[in-house]
Amino acid sequence: MLAGFVVGILLARGLGVEGYGQYGIAMAVITIAGVPGELGLPRLVMRETAAAHARKDWPIFFGVIRWADSTSLAISLPIVALIAVCALLFAGGPASSLGAAIMWGAPVIPLFALAKIRAGALQGLNKVVLGQTATILLRPLLLGLLLLGFFALTGRITPQAAMALNAVTAACALAAGFILLKKNAPAEAPTQLAKESRQWLRSTI
């Protein structure tokens, strides 16, 4: 909460009234578009990995993570493309601050969805606090530091730069999630992974 508060102060200070309004619109678009990109997959992964860990069923454990990754990408990447097209057609594209902010922020959708899948897997391993570290703590802290550095160097922050930094921190959260899951996973991924696609897909609806 403190990191988020600092980020809010830096954005308001650096963007100004008009810039902050454009940033808010871009962030709202990305946040709403990110909902179908997740499709309830982090909760599904948390439940399935917890059950698989209890049974020591590693094909299911790693299989549901891989399936969730591919499903999330299959949904979120077309959404990113659609957002980019809409930004070009209706928000002025890269020539407009709002259009550029939306386009720079679009990669947040798949990156953050994948990061939350890893957070769900860590929580399924009963690493509840650790599972939330990358997405809830690391990301806003890193965003605050990057905004502070950007503001110190340039004296101002643009909406597109702020959204680009959001994408950078989402990528960092995903990388941290990969590392944390790798260190805490109970076994190496087996060569043959389970794929109960229909059952898992029904569980998300």
mmCIF file of C-alpha atoms in Angstrom:
data_model
loop_
_atom_site.group_PDB
_atom_site.id
_atom_site.type_symbol
_atom_site.label_atom_id
_atom_site.label_comp_id
_atom_site.label_asym_id
_atom_site.label_seq_id
_atom_site.Cartn_x
_atom_site.Cartn_y
_atom_site.Cartn_z
ATOM 1 C CA MET A 1 0.000 0.000 0.000
ATOM 2 C CA LEU A 2 2.840 2.388 0.821
ATOM 3 C CA ALA A 3 4.567 1.635 -2.498
ATOM 4 C CA GLY A 4 1.310 2.232 -4.353
ATOM 5 C CA PHE A 5 0.839 5.517 -2.512
ATOM 6 C CA VAL A 6 4.326 6.672 -3.522
ATOM 7 C CA VAL A 7 3.662 5.661 -7.140
ATOM 8 C CA GLY A 8 0.458 7.713 -7.105
ATOM 9 C CA ILE A 9 2.305 10.784 -5.801
ATOM 10 C CA LEU A 10 5.049 10.454 -8.424
ATOM 11 C CA LEU A 11 2.525 10.039 -11.237
ATOM 12 C CA ALA A 12 0.439 13.006 -10.126
ATOM 13 C CA ARG A 13 3.541 15.148 -9.726
ATOM 14 C CA GLY A 14 5.218 14.134 -12.953
ATOM 15 C CA LEU A 15 2.245 13.824 -15.321
ATOM 16 C CA GLY A 16 0.217 16.883 -14.424
ATOM 17 C CA VAL A 17 -3.562 17.091 -14.756
ATOM 18 C CA GLU A 18 -3.921 16.282 -18.452
ATOM 19 C CA GLY A 19 -1.212 13.626 -18.472
ATOM 20 C CA TYR A 20 -2.590 11.946 -15.369
ATOM 21 C CA GLY A 21 -6.028 11.822 -16.973
ATOM 22 C CA GLN A 22 -4.602 10.163 -20.103
ATOM 23 C CA TYR A 23 -2.635 7.733 -17.973
ATOM 24 C CA GLY A 24 -5.792 6.872 -16.010
ATOM 25 C CA ILE A 25 -7.740 6.171 -19.205
ATOM 26 C CA ALA A 26 -4.938 3.996 -20.600
ATOM 27 C CA MET A 27 -4.599 2.078 -17.345
ATOM 28 C CA ALA A 28 -8.361 1.538 -17.177
ATOM 29 C CA VAL A 29 -8.352 0.113 -20.712
ATOM 30 C CA ILE A 30 -5.468 -2.234 -19.917
ATOM 31 C CA THR A 31 -6.986 -3.322 -16.595
ATOM 32 C CA ILE A 32 -10.397 -4.123 -18.091
ATOM 33 C CA ALA A 33 -8.851 -5.899 -21.076
ATOM 34 C CA GLY A 34 -6.684 -7.944 -18.716
ATOM 35 C CA VAL A 35 -9.668 -9.592 -17.022
ATOM 36 C CA PRO A 36 -10.457 -12.037 -19.861
ATOM 37 C CA GLY A 37 -6.727 -12.555 -20.336
ATOM 38 C CA GLU A 38 -6.555 -14.156 -16.902
ATOM 39 C CA LEU A 39 -9.812 -16.142 -17.261
ATOM 40 C CA GLY A 40 -9.628 -17.217 -13.623
ATOM 41 C CA LEU A 41 -6.465 -19.181 -14.405
ATOM 42 C CA PRO A 42 -4.416 -18.129 -11.330
ATOM 43 C CA ARG A 43 -7.115 -19.503 -8.997
ATOM 44 C CA LEU A 44 -7.354 -22.714 -11.023
ATOM 45 C CA VAL A 45 -3.576 -23.152 -10.897
ATOM 46 C CA MET A 46 -3.510 -22.533 -7.151
ATOM 47 C CA ARG A 47 -6.175 -25.193 -6.549
ATOM 48 C CA GLU A 48 -4.774 -27.805 -8.932
ATOM 49 C CA THR A 49 -1.143 -27.395 -7.854
ATOM 50 C CA ALA A 50 -2.130 -27.668 -4.190
ATOM 51 C CA ALA A 51 -3.990 -30.919 -4.854
ATOM 52 C CA ALA A 52 -1.193 -32.276 -7.064
ATOM 53 C CA HIS A 53 1.441 -31.358 -4.485
ATOM 54 C CA ALA A 54 -0.481 -33.232 -1.792
ATOM 55 C CA ARG A 55 -0.652 -36.334 -4.051
ATOM 56 C CA LYS A 56 2.892 -35.806 -5.424
ATOM 57 C CA ASP A 57 1.359 -35.915 -8.876
ATOM 58 C CA TRP A 58 4.031 -33.987 -10.782
ATOM 59 C CA PRO A 59 2.584 -34.507 -14.302
ATOM 60 C CA ILE A 60 -0.556 -32.692 -13.120
ATOM 61 C CA PHE A 61 1.420 -30.101 -11.150
ATOM 62 C CA PHE A 62 3.551 -28.971 -14.069
ATOM 63 C CA GLY A 63 0.923 -29.799 -16.673
ATOM 64 C CA VAL A 64 -1.654 -27.354 -15.321
ATOM 65 C CA ILE A 65 0.936 -24.558 -15.211
ATOM 66 C CA ARG A 66 1.956 -25.132 -18.821
ATOM 67 C CA TRP A 67 -1.674 -25.412 -19.927
ATOM 68 C CA ALA A 68 -2.557 -22.191 -18.087
ATOM 69 C CA ASP A 69 0.378 -20.407 -19.745
ATOM 70 C CA SER A 70 -0.627 -21.452 -23.253
ATOM 71 C CA THR A 71 -4.317 -20.724 -22.637
ATOM 72 C CA SER A 72 -3.552 -17.297 -21.216
ATOM 73 C CA LEU A 73 -1.336 -16.409 -24.174
ATOM 74 C CA ALA A 74 -3.922 -17.702 -26.651
ATOM 75 C CA ILE A 75 -6.476 -15.320 -25.140
ATOM 76 C CA SER A 76 -4.370 -12.308 -24.210
ATOM 77 C CA LEU A 77 -2.231 -11.918 -27.349
ATOM 78 C CA PRO A 78 -5.253 -11.352 -29.638
ATOM 79 C CA ILE A 79 -6.538 -8.863 -27.049
ATOM 80 C CA VAL A 80 -3.211 -7.014 -27.241
ATOM 81 C CA ALA A 81 -3.471 -6.903 -31.033
ATOM 82 C CA LEU A 82 -7.066 -5.657 -30.838
ATOM 83 C CA ILE A 83 -6.106 -2.933 -28.363
ATOM 84 C CA ALA A 84 -3.261 -1.807 -30.628
ATOM 85 C CA VAL A 85 -5.605 -1.608 -33.634
ATOM 86 C CA CYS A 86 -8.220 0.323 -31.635
ATOM 87 C CA ALA A 87 -5.544 2.708 -30.358
ATOM 88 C CA LEU A 88 -4.464 3.347 -33.937
ATOM 89 C CA LEU A 89 -8.003 3.880 -35.202
ATOM 90 C CA PHE A 90 -9.651 5.746 -32.340
ATOM 91 C CA ALA A 91 -6.928 7.182 -30.076
ATOM 92 C CA GLY A 92 -4.507 8.653 -32.578
ATOM 93 C CA GLY A 93 -1.945 5.869 -32.425
ATOM 94 C CA PRO A 94 1.724 6.645 -31.591
ATOM 95 C CA ALA A 95 1.265 10.286 -32.603
ATOM 96 C CA SER A 96 -1.142 10.813 -29.699
ATOM 97 C CA SER A 97 -0.137 10.653 -26.031
ATOM 98 C CA LEU A 98 -3.231 8.603 -25.174
ATOM 99 C CA GLY A 99 -2.838 6.252 -28.139
ATOM 100 C CA ALA A 100 0.859 5.741 -27.435
ATOM 101 C CA ALA A 101 0.164 5.148 -23.731
ATOM 102 C CA ILE A 102 -2.384 2.435 -24.547
ATOM 103 C CA MET A 103 -0.048 0.775 -27.035
ATOM 104 C CA TRP A 104 2.916 0.847 -24.641
ATOM 105 C CA GLY A 105 0.751 -0.547 -21.863
ATOM 106 C CA ALA A 106 -0.774 -3.390 -23.888
ATOM 107 C CA PRO A 107 2.089 -5.862 -23.171
ATOM 108 C CA VAL A 108 1.165 -5.654 -19.481
ATOM 109 C CA ILE A 109 -1.844 -7.914 -20.196
ATOM 110 C CA PRO A 110 -0.015 -11.182 -21.051
ATOM 111 C CA LEU A 111 2.997 -10.442 -18.847
ATOM 112 C CA PHE A 112 0.957 -9.852 -15.702
ATOM 113 C CA ALA A 113 -1.344 -12.788 -16.441
ATOM 114 C CA LEU A 114 1.660 -15.128 -16.621
ATOM 115 C CA ALA A 115 3.105 -13.609 -13.449
ATOM 116 C CA LYS A 116 -0.161 -14.236 -11.587
ATOM 117 C CA ILE A 117 -0.193 -17.853 -12.775
ATOM 118 C CA ARG A 118 3.182 -18.324 -11.097
ATOM 119 C CA ALA A 119 1.874 -16.571 -8.005
ATOM 120 C CA GLY A 120 -1.025 -19.048 -7.944
ATOM 121 C CA ALA A 121 1.355 -21.997 -8.244
ATOM 122 C CA LEU A 122 3.477 -20.722 -5.346
ATOM 123 C CA GLN A 123 0.383 -20.295 -3.201
ATOM 124 C CA GLY A 124 -0.616 -23.832 -4.157
ATOM 125 C CA LEU A 125 2.710 -24.898 -2.653
ATOM 126 C CA ASN A 126 1.627 -23.173 0.582
ATOM 127 C CA LYS A 127 4.034 -20.293 -0.073
ATOM 128 C CA VAL A 128 1.236 -17.788 0.411
ATOM 129 C CA VAL A 129 3.276 -14.681 1.214
ATOM 130 C CA LEU A 130 6.093 -15.540 -1.194
ATOM 131 C CA GLY A 131 3.566 -16.135 -3.951
ATOM 132 C CA GLN A 132 2.328 -12.567 -3.682
ATOM 133 C CA THR A 133 5.742 -10.932 -3.391
ATOM 134 C CA ALA A 134 6.437 -10.433 -7.103
ATOM 135 C CA THR A 135 3.041 -9.067 -8.127
ATOM 136 C CA ILE A 136 1.933 -7.162 -5.022
ATOM 137 C CA LEU A 137 5.219 -5.950 -3.494
ATOM 138 C CA LEU A 138 8.067 -6.086 -6.026
ATOM 139 C CA ARG A 139 6.169 -4.559 -8.944
ATOM 140 C CA PRO A 140 4.966 -1.330 -7.240
ATOM 141 C CA LEU A 141 8.317 -0.876 -5.493
ATOM 142 C CA LEU A 142 10.201 -1.211 -8.764
ATOM 143 C CA LEU A 143 7.722 1.040 -10.565
ATOM 144 C CA GLY A 144 8.196 3.706 -7.907
ATOM 145 C CA LEU A 145 11.982 3.557 -8.236
ATOM 146 C CA LEU A 146 11.836 3.726 -12.035
ATOM 147 C CA LEU A 147 9.412 6.655 -11.967
ATOM 148 C CA LEU A 148 11.602 8.459 -9.451
ATOM 149 C CA GLY A 149 14.687 7.938 -11.602
ATOM 150 C CA PHE A 150 12.872 8.989 -14.773
ATOM 151 C CA PHE A 151 11.515 12.118 -13.080
ATOM 152 C CA ALA A 152 14.937 12.970 -11.656
ATOM 153 C CA LEU A 153 16.577 12.704 -15.086
ATOM 154 C CA THR A 154 13.959 14.450 -17.214
ATOM 155 C CA GLY A 155 11.970 16.587 -14.783
ATOM 156 C CA ARG A 156 8.662 15.244 -16.130
ATOM 157 C CA ILE A 157 6.882 12.015 -16.957
ATOM 158 C CA THR A 158 4.777 11.372 -20.045
ATOM 159 C CA PRO A 159 1.756 9.016 -20.076
ATOM 160 C CA GLN A 160 3.441 6.750 -22.611
ATOM 161 C CA ALA A 161 6.630 6.571 -20.525
ATOM 162 C CA ALA A 162 4.615 5.715 -17.414
ATOM 163 C CA MET A 163 2.783 2.914 -19.238
ATOM 164 C CA ALA A 164 6.051 1.634 -20.726
ATOM 165 C CA LEU A 165 7.504 1.449 -17.206
ATOM 166 C CA ASN A 166 4.407 -0.506 -16.155
ATOM 167 C CA ALA A 167 5.201 -3.021 -18.901
ATOM 168 C CA VAL A 168 8.834 -3.215 -17.729
ATOM 169 C CA THR A 169 7.805 -3.887 -14.135
ATOM 170 C CA ALA A 170 5.273 -6.509 -15.274
ATOM 171 C CA ALA A 171 8.114 -8.284 -17.112
ATOM 172 C CA CYS A 172 10.262 -8.069 -13.965
ATOM 173 C CA ALA A 173 7.426 -9.517 -11.866
ATOM 174 C CA LEU A 174 7.140 -12.396 -14.338
ATOM 175 C CA ALA A 175 10.901 -13.037 -14.208
ATOM 176 C CA ALA A 176 10.809 -13.010 -10.401
ATOM 177 C CA GLY A 177 7.872 -15.423 -10.480
ATOM 178 C CA PHE A 178 9.816 -17.811 -12.724
ATOM 179 C CA ILE A 179 12.795 -17.743 -10.368
ATOM 180 C CA LEU A 180 10.751 -18.172 -7.190
ATOM 181 C CA LEU A 181 8.742 -21.049 -8.631
ATOM 182 C CA LYS A 182 11.895 -22.735 -9.935
ATOM 183 C CA LYS A 183 13.496 -22.545 -6.489
ATOM 184 C CA ASN A 184 10.412 -23.770 -4.625
ATOM 185 C CA ALA A 185 9.036 -26.384 -7.019
ATOM 186 C CA PRO A 186 9.322 -29.794 -5.349
ATOM 187 C CA ALA A 187 10.688 -31.623 -8.409
ATOM 188 C CA GLU A 188 11.914 -31.244 -11.958
ATOM 189 C CA ALA A 189 9.236 -31.183 -14.636
ATOM 190 C CA PRO A 190 8.625 -34.730 -15.935
ATOM 191 C CA THR A 191 8.959 -35.453 -19.631
ATOM 192 C CA GLN A 192 5.274 -36.396 -19.925
ATOM 193 C CA LEU A 193 2.861 -33.788 -18.562
ATOM 194 C CA ALA A 194 -0.813 -34.348 -17.887
ATOM 195 C CA LYS A 195 -3.240 -32.319 -19.962
ATOM 196 C CA GLU A 196 -6.798 -32.354 -18.689
ATOM 197 C CA SER A 197 -7.781 -29.429 -20.913
ATOM 198 C CA ARG A 198 -11.544 -29.897 -20.913
ATOM 199 C CA GLN A 199 -11.820 -30.331 -17.162
ATOM 200 C CA TRP A 200 -9.556 -27.362 -16.455
ATOM 201 C CA LEU A 201 -11.361 -25.172 -18.960
ATOM 202 C CA ARG A 202 -14.742 -26.031 -17.422
ATOM 203 C CA SER A 203 -13.354 -25.097 -14.013
ATOM 204 C CA THR A 204 -12.535 -21.580 -15.202
ATOM 205 C CA ILE A 205 -16.020 -20.854 -16.598
#
